[in-house]
Every structure is written in structure tokens, then in C-alpha cells.
């Protein structure tokens, strides 16, 4: 039903969406660069429309349907996160009605934002029930389901963040992205391999939701056997997809990050970059720090800061301890997966 | 010893410093604009070098000394906040050694940042003792004291933030800035009156540190009679200055903002703008909300977001309650001072 994206898909996606999404800035911190001994450039997708890169995939999905004269009357999606907001916003842009199916654990702020973009929000006791409901809703006439990550047009859309950044930066030695379902990481890999074939591509996920890491070790997709409890809610996805997994298998390194490190780096990136940054992307810094410590100095890394939508409960938890007195110490290699 | 600045001073300051500081972006939130019924543009000085507008004044002060061939061997300053970091950074830029005199209550993160720029930091039990020590240190040979706000070159430097923003935006109906010692507000007034003579200039300070408001009511400078306990640490200054006060007397409106409103708006601006924003400038939004509710819709306001340096303790306090479920409700006029 859907095919595997290529770099050509990413370029086509960028041509479709570049006037519909923001060209987000690249930022850096002199102090962090000093500490790391490397230049760390951040693609600030937290400043993107809806506060996250997810708008790129949703916008590309609908723009392609429009291009092919197949825009439906209604779209549906299952998400408790940034994909919900992305679909709501993109649907409104194309004049299509949207219904989002989410579990009742959806962050109130993401629920409110989704509704503010004009989407209908249907809540279910569990994520599984929401997934079942969306599958049924998608069978209605003139209705299309927009999947969160496991689709050519979503992956291609997400890949435009790295494309845009790499075209602006020029040479980089390594590119880092977080991994939930793997849409962003797959798209990032496509753009990086095409534009900077010598650069490493490195992923990270929460140790609490380490299904991608387990899947990489097993050589096949292993879903989580528990509901993860992680600050990095954007990477709490229970399983990677059959389209994203082959891309994830091509990354050069992959890290599992514990909750303390996720909170630590969220505080520090707020301080160093003065941006409101989701734990899901701050998490990636644990991988950056390890790479920086095990690499000859003076190299350049690109980090995709995926978003900036954080619940009050997460912020309260992140800031209850003071990490700002413990500046980043470059650790020895703690990679959990070498490929 | 020092004279009153004019708009000419601001223009000269800008010519001196514009290649030494960042041209910070103007940002806005579609959602906030909808709620307010007005267009609210933010000058993001939290993204400025050292994370605050204060670098503008310190850089101008030293650039002028250099221009006049009077650069000393050493500068001293008394500050527990962004001025400490600004002087430390600017002194390093000009190859001058810097010593900062602060009270022991200085936020650890601001202390660390000040030292990371190469300044010596001397701590004293009270702010008064730090002030006495800097006065004595300033009598040493080849040493110049850089005052935090009550000086022509500091005010002129701070005024370049509004100058830069107004030249970029064009027409505005109102300009908002926080008030501590009054350096930023005075400089903002100078630039706005010159470039947009019909625009209102509106200030705000914490109700906990309402010396400017009391001084405006009395028609003379009234210092605080207590050590204020406010989240807006950048506006906790015990008194305005004899150079800044006549400018503060020219503002069109002035607000006292309570601690709940300060925390409320700090959360909301993080969420809406995805920027890490100090309570001192988020405070200004209470004045903006009141102005917006009492003004015909469709107008444009400029808010100077003064900085983004926040201690862990302040962040923990700000995020312990959930304000994100209570979107801004436009209140009736709660101005405490009409001029």
C-alpha cells in the first residue's frame, strides 16, 4: 500500500512543503562547544509551526494527496502527541476536517492545541483502544488515515528538516536525531546519506522505551512489552515500523538514554540555547556527549531539536533537581549498540 | 560626572556595538495574537549574547572608552545578575580585566557564567556590602566602575534593542519593557519617542519591588524599604536612578505585577514562543494583557523580552502549578498608575 521513500521523495516533499512550514534557524552555544571540544549545531524545530518537526510529514502527506487530486473530505489520526497537532493544523490548511483518536493520558496542553487548530478529539482509556477506533474510522467513505511515522510521505516530510539544515551548514561529521517510531530518524538518514555520505548518523531513544535498541540487537522488530514511563514522551512509541526499521538498521550508532540524563540535558539545553526544548530531543545530547568524547576534537555535529511541546508535569519534574551546578562532563563511550 | 542621554546617544551606541552583539529576532505567537485581539511582537533578547540585553549597555560603555582612548586596565561592577555577565563578557572582548562584586545570594548559574567569561567574582553577605566594596575598588589606579543602569552610555546601549526592533517592524502602537533600575525602560523610551512618537511606552515592575511605582506617585525617588522576594530578580533593584527617573516619569502607563501573574506569564511564554524567558520580562505581559483589553483591536505592540537566565529554583517554583489549563483571559484595566 505504501512504498519505501528515497532521497528523491525527500526532495519532492521539500518542494511541496517549503512554503507551508517555517525555515527554522540553526543555533549553537559557544560554552557547549568549548566543553565538548566540537561544534554542535542545533536545528531548532521547536520553533517550527505547531512547535515540532511533525508538521513537515503531515503537510507533505496532504500536499501529495492534493497534487494527485485525492484530497479526502476527512482525515483521521491516532496520536497523543505532536502528530495530533500536526494533522489538525495541516488538515485545516487544506480545508479538510480532522478527527484525532488519542488515549486519555494525552497531555492537556497537546489536547488543547489540537482542538485549537479545529480538529475533533476523541479520547479512549488506552492507546490500543484509540488505535482500534482509528482503524474503524478510516473505513468510512471519503476518509484517509494519516499514520504517525510508518509511511513514505511522512518519512520524506520529516527528512526535510535535515535536508534544510545540511544545505545551510555544508560539511558535518555526524548527525543526531531521536527515535520513537523512527520517522524522523529514517528521513534524517536519507538526507544525510545523500548530502553528506561520510557523516555518521546516530540515533537515541529512552532506555525506558528501548524497543528500537532491542530490535536492532535481534535483527527484527521487537515491540515493547510494557507501557513506558519516560519524560521523552515523543519517543515512547511501542514499536518501530516495517518501513522505518530497515533505515534504523543503517544508523552508525544508537544509544539508550536513562531518565536522569534526559532531565539533565533538558535543563542544560534550556540554559545554553534559551529555547524551550522537549525532553525527547534533549535526550539526544547523551549520544552527542559520548560521540564528542570519543572523537578527535574540532568536528561538527548537527542535532535535530525535534520539538518544544512540554507538559507542566514534565517541566515540574525536570526542574525539581538542580543540574545546572554540574556542567556537562564528557564521559567515556557508553554506546549500547555498534553497527 | 555623567550626562543625560538623548536619542543621538542611542544611535551612536548602535553604531559602536552593532557588530559586537547579536541582531536578535522578532517572534510572535498566532494563538496569543488571537487571544489578545492584537498583534504582539517580541524582541527576543533572551537569544542575545550572555542571554540578556545587558550586553548592549556594557559593550557601549567600553566601546566608548576605547573610542576616546580611555580604556582602563581593569573594570569593576556590582551586580548579582545579568549586568555581572555583561561586564565580564564585554571586558574580555576588550582585553580588560574585570572584577564583579555581588551578594552571596547570586544565582549559582549567573556566578558560573560570570566566571566562565574570565571575570573575578567577589561575594559579600549583603548587597550593601558589595556596593561599598565596589566603591572602594573603583578608587584604585587605572580602574573604572561600570554602573548597572544609571549612566548615559548604559541607557543608550540598552536603547539599541528597541531601536533595532522598531527599525525592523515599522509602525507600532505600544512598546512594553520591564523596569528594575530603569536603564532598559529609559533607553526604550528614547528610541520609541524618536522613531514612533505616537506609540505608547508602558513599563512594569514586580509589586514586591514597587519602588518605581511609589516614586512615580511621589514625584521623587523612593527606595524600597525591604529586600524584595520576587521571581523577577532582574527587576528587584532597590531604587531607580537620578538619570533614569526623569525618563520613567515620561512613560504613558506603568504596572505593578504580582508574583502569581509573573509565574503565569513565564509558563505561558515558554509554551507559546518556545523560548526560555526570564520572569522579569514575562512580567510585562500582565501590562500587555491589560492594554490589549482596553484598546481597540488590531493594534501592534512590541515587547522587549529582556533575557533568558533563570535559576533552577525559580524554574521549579514557576512550574509547580499548572497554568497551561487556564489560557490568558483578558482582564479589565488594572493599571496602578496613569500618567
XYZ file of C-alpha atoms in Angstrom:
678
model
C 0.000 0.000 0.000
C 2.850 2.364 0.751
C 6.365 2.253 -0.601
C 9.848 2.878 0.713
C 10.963 6.501 0.467
C 14.195 7.588 -1.194
C 16.123 10.874 -1.095
C 14.135 11.782 -4.200
C 10.983 11.506 -2.029
C 12.546 13.950 0.464
C 13.393 16.447 -2.274
C 9.867 16.223 -3.677
C 8.484 16.656 -0.147
C 10.597 19.773 0.374
C 9.395 21.301 -2.894
C 5.807 20.683 -1.741
C 6.038 21.994 1.821
C 8.795 24.591 1.950
C 6.381 27.500 1.580
C 3.938 25.946 4.087
C 6.326 25.391 7.013
C 8.951 27.554 8.692
C 12.611 27.587 7.723
C 13.813 27.130 11.307
C 17.123 28.612 12.466
C 20.368 26.790 13.279
C 21.615 27.733 16.753
C 24.672 26.909 18.844
C 26.240 27.615 22.234
C 29.832 28.821 22.495
C 30.064 27.420 26.015
C 28.786 23.991 24.978
C 31.181 23.933 22.030
C 34.058 24.666 24.437
C 33.000 21.889 26.780
C 32.506 19.347 24.011
C 35.599 20.299 22.025
C 33.362 20.048 18.972
C 30.977 22.390 17.205
C 27.388 21.350 17.927
C 24.776 22.889 15.621
C 21.106 22.567 16.515
C 18.234 22.646 14.019
C 15.583 24.400 16.127
C 12.405 22.588 15.082
C 10.937 23.627 18.441
C 10.419 26.964 16.654
C 8.573 25.180 13.822
C 4.806 25.655 13.233
C 2.922 23.600 15.927
C 6.203 23.537 17.893
C 7.616 20.380 16.299
C 9.026 18.852 13.079
C 5.881 16.678 12.775
C 4.144 19.324 10.671
C 6.597 18.522 7.859
C 5.339 14.939 7.456
C 1.643 15.737 7.855
C 1.872 18.656 5.427
C 3.689 16.521 2.851
C 1.144 13.729 3.188
C -1.773 16.060 2.440
C 0.089 18.134 -0.165
C 0.794 14.976 -2.137
C -2.862 13.921 -1.951
C -3.861 17.360 -3.224
C -1.256 17.170 -6.019
C -2.763 13.852 -7.107
C -6.345 15.142 -6.819
C -7.096 12.702 -3.992
C -7.759 15.037 -1.038
C -10.483 13.394 1.078
C -13.265 15.136 2.961
C -11.892 13.934 6.256
C -8.636 12.661 7.734
C -8.167 10.649 10.923
C -5.079 10.014 13.007
C -4.124 8.264 16.227
C -1.685 10.218 18.358
C -1.343 11.657 21.832
C 1.437 13.953 20.798
C 2.840 16.252 18.181
C 1.422 14.198 15.296
C -2.093 15.020 16.560
C -1.336 18.737 16.387
C 0.398 18.339 13.038
C -2.537 16.556 11.421
C -5.003 19.045 12.928
C -3.015 22.007 11.614
C -2.294 20.526 8.177
C -5.916 19.437 7.706
C -7.117 22.958 8.490
C -4.578 24.303 5.994
C -6.061 22.139 3.228
C -9.688 22.679 4.302
C -10.127 19.038 5.299
C -11.879 18.044 8.545
C -9.781 16.076 11.039
C -10.558 13.679 13.871
C -7.816 12.658 16.270
C -8.033 9.462 18.324
C -5.956 9.570 21.480
C -5.663 7.882 24.839
C -6.954 9.743 27.883
C -3.350 10.187 29.012
C -2.847 12.869 26.335
C -1.163 15.933 27.795
C -3.858 18.603 28.371
C -1.792 21.167 26.531
C -1.432 18.992 23.441
C -5.172 18.246 23.584
C -5.991 21.956 23.776
C -3.623 22.810 20.930
C -5.082 20.047 18.733
C -8.585 21.378 19.304
C -7.487 24.984 18.787
C -6.470 24.016 15.236
C -10.069 22.904 14.639
C -9.787 19.120 14.945
C -12.256 16.891 16.764
C -10.580 14.953 19.585
C -11.830 11.514 20.669
C -10.378 10.075 23.859
C -10.100 6.389 24.842
C -8.996 4.661 28.049
C -5.985 3.042 26.354
C -3.767 3.625 23.376
C -4.790 0.230 21.967
C -8.453 1.235 22.025
C -7.641 4.508 20.267
C -5.709 2.565 17.617
C -8.659 0.222 17.081
C -11.072 3.130 16.830
C -8.990 4.925 14.214
C -8.757 1.758 12.135
C -12.531 1.524 12.083
C -12.985 5.257 11.424
C -10.613 5.019 8.465
C -13.014 2.642 6.695
C -15.649 5.400 6.424
C -16.242 6.868 2.936
C -14.005 9.747 1.771
C -11.760 9.304 4.831
C -7.988 8.775 4.923
C -5.848 7.734 7.878
C -2.597 9.677 8.300
C -0.147 7.330 10.026
C 2.315 8.836 12.519
C 5.582 7.530 11.050
C 5.416 4.315 9.022
C 4.654 5.843 5.616
C 6.723 7.036 2.663
C 5.274 10.561 2.669
C 5.625 11.009 6.428
C 9.256 9.844 6.443
C 10.046 12.003 3.403
C 8.458 15.035 5.072
C 10.402 14.533 8.309
C 13.610 14.196 6.263
C 13.240 17.779 5.058
C 14.456 19.090 8.446
C 17.896 17.516 7.919
C 17.831 18.421 4.208
C 17.201 22.083 5.007
C 19.864 22.107 7.735
C 22.548 20.292 5.722
C 22.070 22.560 2.713
C 22.583 25.531 5.036
C 25.533 24.191 7.031
C 27.605 22.419 4.411
C 30.040 19.901 5.915
C 29.147 17.945 9.060
C 30.782 14.919 10.664
C 27.776 13.480 12.483
C 24.006 13.955 12.566
C 21.890 13.076 15.613
C 18.133 12.504 15.877
C 15.819 10.949 18.465
C 13.934 7.753 17.647
C 10.314 6.990 18.535
C 8.607 5.232 15.651
C 11.614 6.116 13.543
C 10.089 8.543 11.032
C 12.428 11.424 11.851
C 15.485 9.187 12.131
C 14.702 7.475 8.792
C 14.203 10.792 6.991
C 17.343 12.203 8.602
C 19.298 9.181 7.404
C 18.016 9.582 3.842
C 19.022 13.246 3.673
C 22.382 12.757 5.361
C 23.483 9.757 3.276
C 22.615 11.682 0.105
C 24.095 15.066 1.028
C 26.932 14.082 3.389
C 27.750 10.426 2.678
C 30.757 10.459 5.032
C 28.822 11.769 8.037
C 27.756 9.424 10.821
C 24.041 9.151 11.582
C 23.352 8.436 15.243
C 20.027 7.771 16.967
C 18.863 7.746 20.572
C 15.822 6.513 22.452
C 14.819 6.352 26.135
C 16.112 3.281 27.996
C 12.538 3.077 29.350
C 11.252 2.600 25.769
C 14.152 0.711 24.214
C 12.249 -1.224 21.562
C 14.414 0.098 18.708
C 17.575 -0.946 20.536
C 16.146 -4.413 21.249
C 15.010 -4.674 17.632
C 18.473 -3.730 16.364
C 20.053 -6.399 18.548
C 17.531 -9.031 17.432
C 17.593 -8.061 13.765
C 13.808 -7.969 13.753
C 11.097 -5.663 15.117
C 10.519 -6.267 18.834
C 7.657 -4.242 20.333
C 7.805 -3.014 23.929
C 6.189 -5.383 26.404
C 5.229 -2.563 28.802
C 3.796 0.951 28.777
C 6.922 3.096 29.124
C 7.218 5.759 31.780
C 9.561 8.316 30.243
C 9.986 12.081 30.116
C 10.715 11.651 26.412
C 7.043 11.190 25.518
C 7.739 11.768 21.832
C 9.871 8.607 21.806
C 7.553 6.392 23.864
C 6.204 4.674 20.730
C 5.784 0.928 21.455
C 7.323 -0.235 18.176
C 9.206 0.936 15.114
C 7.560 0.254 11.734
C 8.323 -2.150 8.914
C 9.227 0.797 6.666
C 11.298 2.681 9.245
C 13.163 -0.338 10.682
C 15.386 -1.002 7.628
C 16.516 2.657 7.815
C 17.146 2.457 11.560
C 19.312 -0.618 10.843
C 21.569 1.613 8.739
C 22.488 4.088 11.501
C 26.120 4.163 12.619
C 25.394 4.158 16.327
C 22.366 4.029 18.589
C 22.021 4.976 22.257
C 19.680 4.155 25.110
C 19.359 7.139 27.467
C 18.203 6.947 31.081
C 15.681 9.330 32.636
C 18.275 11.200 34.708
C 20.280 12.032 31.584
C 17.097 13.124 29.809
C 16.192 15.545 32.612
C 19.814 16.719 32.877
C 20.098 17.636 29.215
C 16.648 19.236 29.067
C 17.714 21.656 31.814
C 21.066 22.325 30.215
C 19.715 22.943 26.715
C 17.165 25.400 28.141
C 20.030 27.204 29.793
C 22.548 27.081 26.965
C 20.277 27.726 23.995
C 17.496 29.753 25.713
C 14.996 27.584 23.886
C 12.063 25.617 25.310
C 13.156 22.131 24.267
C 11.344 18.810 24.640
C 12.994 16.024 26.649
C 12.629 13.842 23.545
C 15.249 15.859 21.687
C 17.354 16.927 24.677
C 17.841 13.152 25.166
C 19.957 13.082 22.033
C 22.653 15.065 23.858
C 23.682 11.977 25.820
C 24.695 10.467 22.483
C 26.366 13.716 21.400
C 28.426 13.869 24.611
C 29.612 10.298 24.160
C 30.458 10.878 20.496
C 32.281 14.111 21.367
C 34.416 12.365 23.993
C 35.416 9.580 21.622
C 36.136 11.683 18.538
C 39.112 13.843 17.654
C 38.258 17.457 18.522
C 37.204 20.168 16.105
C 34.458 18.237 14.332
C 30.937 19.451 13.567
C 27.700 17.775 14.579
C 24.104 18.529 13.664
C 21.367 17.776 16.199
C 17.717 17.813 15.156
C 15.885 19.519 18.043
C 12.581 17.882 17.302
C 10.144 19.993 19.314
C 9.145 22.240 22.181
C 5.799 20.987 23.486
C 6.175 20.028 27.150
C 3.519 19.457 29.799
C 3.619 21.311 33.107
C 4.043 17.976 34.923
C 7.168 17.158 32.898
C 8.627 20.625 33.419
C 7.990 20.412 37.179
C 9.746 17.031 37.284
C 12.675 18.156 35.137
C 13.358 21.257 37.229
C 12.915 19.785 40.721
C 16.648 18.927 40.887
C 19.444 21.368 40.158
C 21.627 20.067 37.339
C 22.987 23.495 36.452
C 25.740 23.205 39.046
C 27.070 20.119 37.280
C 28.245 21.249 33.853
C 28.471 18.509 31.251
C 31.360 16.161 31.890
C 32.470 14.322 28.828
C 32.051 10.660 29.624
C 33.743 7.678 28.041
C 31.847 5.725 25.439
C 28.565 4.348 26.756
C 27.089 3.352 23.439
C 24.848 0.320 23.726
C 24.842 -0.632 20.090
C 27.538 -0.532 17.464
C 26.672 -1.321 13.898
C 30.168 63.218 36.091
C 27.744 61.628 33.666
C 25.179 63.300 31.442
C 21.659 62.626 30.282
C 21.426 60.504 27.126
C 19.467 61.512 24.031
C 18.316 59.558 21.001
C 21.575 60.701 19.421
C 23.385 58.769 22.181
C 21.381 55.646 21.258
C 22.250 55.995 17.579
C 25.939 56.429 18.418
C 25.746 53.425 20.726
C 24.227 51.316 17.964
C 26.958 52.274 15.527
C 29.539 51.233 18.139
C 28.058 47.894 19.188
C 26.047 46.538 16.284
C 28.883 44.308 15.069
C 29.685 43.179 18.625
C 26.215 41.968 19.705
C 23.594 39.814 18.049
C 20.763 41.162 15.922
C 18.095 39.213 17.795
C 14.929 38.006 16.039
C 11.378 39.322 16.399
C 8.976 36.483 17.229
C 5.212 36.189 17.711
C 2.513 33.630 18.508
C -0.553 33.294 16.282
C -2.508 31.857 19.209
C -1.578 34.707 21.534
C -2.455 37.262 18.858
C -5.889 35.625 18.515
C -6.468 35.714 22.268
C -5.321 39.308 22.634
C -7.043 40.632 19.525
C -3.800 42.500 18.897
C -0.504 41.650 17.248
C 2.180 41.195 19.901
C 5.759 41.229 18.608
C 8.567 40.140 20.899
C 12.185 41.274 20.619
C 13.952 38.097 21.738
C 16.877 39.458 23.739
C 16.946 36.125 25.576
C 18.784 34.969 22.452
C 21.299 37.821 22.834
C 24.956 37.181 23.755
C 25.097 36.372 27.539
C 21.344 35.681 27.315
C 20.196 39.240 28.011
C 20.030 42.800 26.623
C 22.545 43.916 29.294
C 25.470 43.212 26.951
C 24.356 46.209 24.876
C 24.978 48.710 27.659
C 28.226 47.176 28.891
C 29.583 46.881 25.352
C 28.687 50.512 24.584
C 30.295 51.716 27.809
C 33.624 50.075 26.983
C 33.456 50.807 23.244
C 33.106 54.493 24.012
C 36.062 54.399 26.412
C 38.119 52.724 23.697
C 36.962 55.285 21.124
C 38.157 58.045 23.430
C 41.442 56.278 24.220
C 40.466 55.855 27.868
C 40.208 52.058 28.231
C 41.425 51.198 31.753
C 43.410 48.159 32.799
C 40.546 46.954 34.957
C 36.806 47.423 35.329
C 34.658 46.693 38.367
C 30.914 46.258 38.708
C 28.382 45.424 41.390
C 25.668 43.050 40.224
C 24.129 39.720 41.081
C 22.514 39.388 37.720
C 22.848 39.860 34.009
C 24.970 43.025 34.369
C 27.682 40.887 36.006
C 27.789 38.594 33.000
C 27.593 41.532 30.600
C 30.566 43.333 32.150
C 32.543 40.088 32.336
C 31.899 39.328 28.662
C 32.454 42.885 27.399
C 35.676 43.282 29.420
C 37.035 40.051 27.935
C 36.112 41.356 24.473
C 38.199 44.492 25.021
C 41.052 42.679 26.799
C 40.352 44.427 30.111
C 40.321 42.518 33.406
C 37.045 42.543 35.333
C 36.078 42.085 38.963
C 32.431 41.637 39.909
C 31.166 42.394 43.424
C 27.992 40.507 44.291
C 25.995 39.403 47.281
C 26.175 35.750 48.283
C 22.582 35.376 47.095
C 23.786 35.481 43.477
C 22.225 32.670 41.453
C 24.845 29.904 41.067
C 24.283 29.777 37.352
C 24.898 33.509 36.918
C 28.003 33.220 39.113
C 29.328 30.360 36.994
C 28.607 32.190 33.753
C 30.329 35.358 35.017
C 33.438 33.376 35.900
C 33.340 31.443 32.622
C 33.784 34.765 30.810
C 37.018 35.268 32.759
C 35.927 37.717 35.463
C 36.936 37.533 39.112
C 33.890 37.223 41.385
C 33.914 38.612 44.942
C 30.981 37.672 47.171
C 29.655 39.592 50.193
C 26.991 38.782 52.790
C 24.748 41.649 51.677
C 24.152 43.728 48.599
C 25.046 46.871 50.578
C 28.446 45.452 51.470
C 29.071 44.546 47.820
C 28.136 48.103 46.826
C 30.554 49.551 49.409
C 33.331 47.247 48.261
C 32.933 48.210 44.604
C 33.035 51.900 45.519
C 36.354 51.364 47.238
C 37.727 49.158 44.452
C 36.844 51.827 41.903
C 39.297 54.244 43.554
C 42.256 52.021 42.593
C 44.521 53.309 39.794
C 43.575 52.580 36.188
C 40.195 51.185 37.295
C 36.720 52.201 36.126
C 33.379 51.278 37.658
C 30.669 50.256 35.175
C 27.329 51.151 36.773
C 24.368 48.834 36.125
C 21.871 51.383 34.800
C 22.276 54.985 35.943
C 24.689 56.156 33.233
C 24.333 57.785 29.815
C 26.269 55.063 27.985
C 24.440 52.211 29.689
C 20.998 53.691 28.966
C 21.997 54.475 25.379
C 23.255 50.914 24.892
C 20.060 49.379 26.273
C 18.014 51.639 23.987
C 19.524 49.935 20.959
C 17.252 46.894 21.482
C 14.137 48.993 20.809
C 15.932 50.941 18.058
C 16.837 47.727 16.246
C 13.323 46.320 16.669
C 11.473 49.486 15.633
C 13.593 49.925 12.523
C 12.694 46.352 11.577
C 8.969 46.461 12.416
C 7.918 49.888 11.235
C 4.662 51.066 12.841
C 3.763 50.055 16.405
C 1.064 51.349 18.759
C 2.682 50.499 22.082
C 6.071 49.402 23.400
C 6.497 47.491 26.663
C 9.603 46.989 28.801
C 10.270 45.825 32.364
C 11.692 48.242 34.928
C 14.369 47.457 37.511
C 16.793 50.371 37.776
C 15.197 51.795 34.658
C 18.062 51.574 32.173
C 16.174 49.452 29.645
C 12.937 51.380 30.077
C 14.733 54.738 29.670
C 16.557 53.614 26.530
C 13.354 52.098 25.139
C 11.563 55.392 25.738
C 14.294 57.365 23.941
C 14.150 55.133 20.854
C 10.361 54.931 20.749
C 9.730 58.664 21.180
C 12.194 59.388 18.361
C 11.114 56.681 15.909
C 7.407 56.260 16.757
C 6.318 59.447 18.548
C 2.650 58.352 18.624
C 3.329 54.978 20.263
C 2.656 54.463 23.947
C 5.584 53.426 26.165
C 4.488 51.228 29.057
C 6.576 49.869 31.930
C 6.087 47.136 34.525
C 7.744 46.107 37.768
C 7.031 43.462 40.418
C 4.517 44.544 43.092
C 7.069 43.065 45.530
C 9.654 45.637 44.352
C 7.396 48.582 43.539
C 9.861 51.407 44.150
C 9.404 52.892 40.678
C 5.644 52.941 41.116
C 5.964 54.566 44.550
C 8.452 57.055 43.136
C 6.111 57.932 40.269
C 3.280 58.559 42.728
C 5.505 60.682 44.999
C 7.191 62.588 42.175
C 10.556 61.796 43.714
C 12.804 58.748 44.045
C 11.614 56.463 46.846
C 13.881 53.465 47.504
C 12.451 50.148 48.663
C 12.382 49.753 52.439
C 12.736 45.964 52.265
C 14.659 43.267 50.399
C 12.143 42.137 47.779
C 11.246 38.489 47.331
C 10.300 38.257 43.679
C 10.677 35.814 40.794
C 11.527 38.832 38.641
C 15.077 39.067 40.008
C 16.141 41.369 37.187
C 13.680 43.975 38.459
C 14.447 43.645 42.181
C 16.647 46.767 42.123
C 16.029 48.754 45.332
C 15.852 52.143 43.604
C 15.715 53.814 40.223
C 18.460 56.332 39.442
C 18.563 60.101 39.165
C 19.260 59.804 35.431
C 16.673 57.091 34.719
C 13.857 58.542 36.866
C 13.056 61.539 34.630
C 12.652 59.118 31.714
C 10.455 56.759 33.739
C 8.291 59.794 34.549
C 7.586 60.155 30.811
C 6.044 56.687 30.306
C 2.366 56.545 29.364
C 1.428 53.820 31.805
C 3.123 51.761 34.493
C 2.041 48.470 36.088
C 2.751 46.611 39.304
C 2.580 42.858 38.723
C 2.026 40.235 41.440
C 4.043 37.030 41.736
C 1.210 34.785 40.525
C 0.919 36.772 37.297
C 4.697 36.647 36.860
C 4.756 32.834 37.174
C 1.655 32.544 34.986
C 3.136 34.506 32.105
C 6.541 32.854 32.361
C 4.887 29.448 31.806
C 2.723 30.745 29.004
C 5.521 32.498 27.119
C 7.626 29.313 27.296
C 4.723 27.455 25.782
C 3.680 29.998 23.162
C 7.076 31.192 21.979
C 9.191 28.061 22.727
C 11.777 30.373 24.238
C 13.395 30.192 27.683
C 12.224 33.536 29.045
C 13.053 35.239 32.349
C 10.220 36.066 34.749
C 11.462 39.677 34.636
C 10.311 40.082 31.059
C 7.377 37.645 31.142
C 6.033 40.008 33.839
C 5.485 42.642 31.179
C 2.687 40.501 29.711
C 0.361 41.471 32.568
C 0.596 45.032 31.276
C 0.184 43.870 27.670
C -2.979 41.901 28.543
C -4.490 44.909 30.279
C -3.577 47.233 27.392
C -4.968 44.733 24.864
C -8.301 44.520 26.700
C -8.677 48.277 26.861
C -7.634 49.114 23.312
C -9.492 48.794 20.031
C -8.434 45.524 18.367
C -5.960 45.126 15.535
C -3.145 47.175 17.015
C 0.531 46.215 17.204
C 2.661 46.051 20.334
C 6.374 45.487 20.801
C 7.576 43.729 23.952
C 11.261 43.730 24.869
C 11.969 40.182 26.120
C 14.909 41.211 28.234
C 16.600 37.887 28.949
C 16.662 34.152 29.476
C 18.846 33.479 32.524
C 16.775 31.662 35.164
C 17.888 29.698 38.202
C 16.735 26.134 38.772
C 14.972 27.257 41.965
C 12.916 29.825 40.039
C 12.047 27.343 37.314
C 10.967 24.744 39.896
C 8.747 27.345 41.569
C 7.270 28.618 38.294
C 6.349 25.126 37.056
C 4.993 23.639 40.284
C 1.461 24.807 39.397
C -0.262 24.181 36.080
C -1.236 27.452 34.446
C -1.451 25.979 30.963
C -5.037 24.859 31.508
C -6.030 28.488 32.081
C -5.411 30.323 28.824
C -4.999 34.071 29.142
C -8.246 35.799 29.957
C -8.286 39.422 29.041
C -8.887 41.352 32.222
C -10.301 44.820 32.659
C -7.874 47.642 33.299
C -5.768 47.023 36.405
C -3.239 49.742 35.811
C -1.937 51.197 39.028
C -0.535 54.366 37.568
C -1.785 56.616 34.816
C 0.356 59.440 33.588
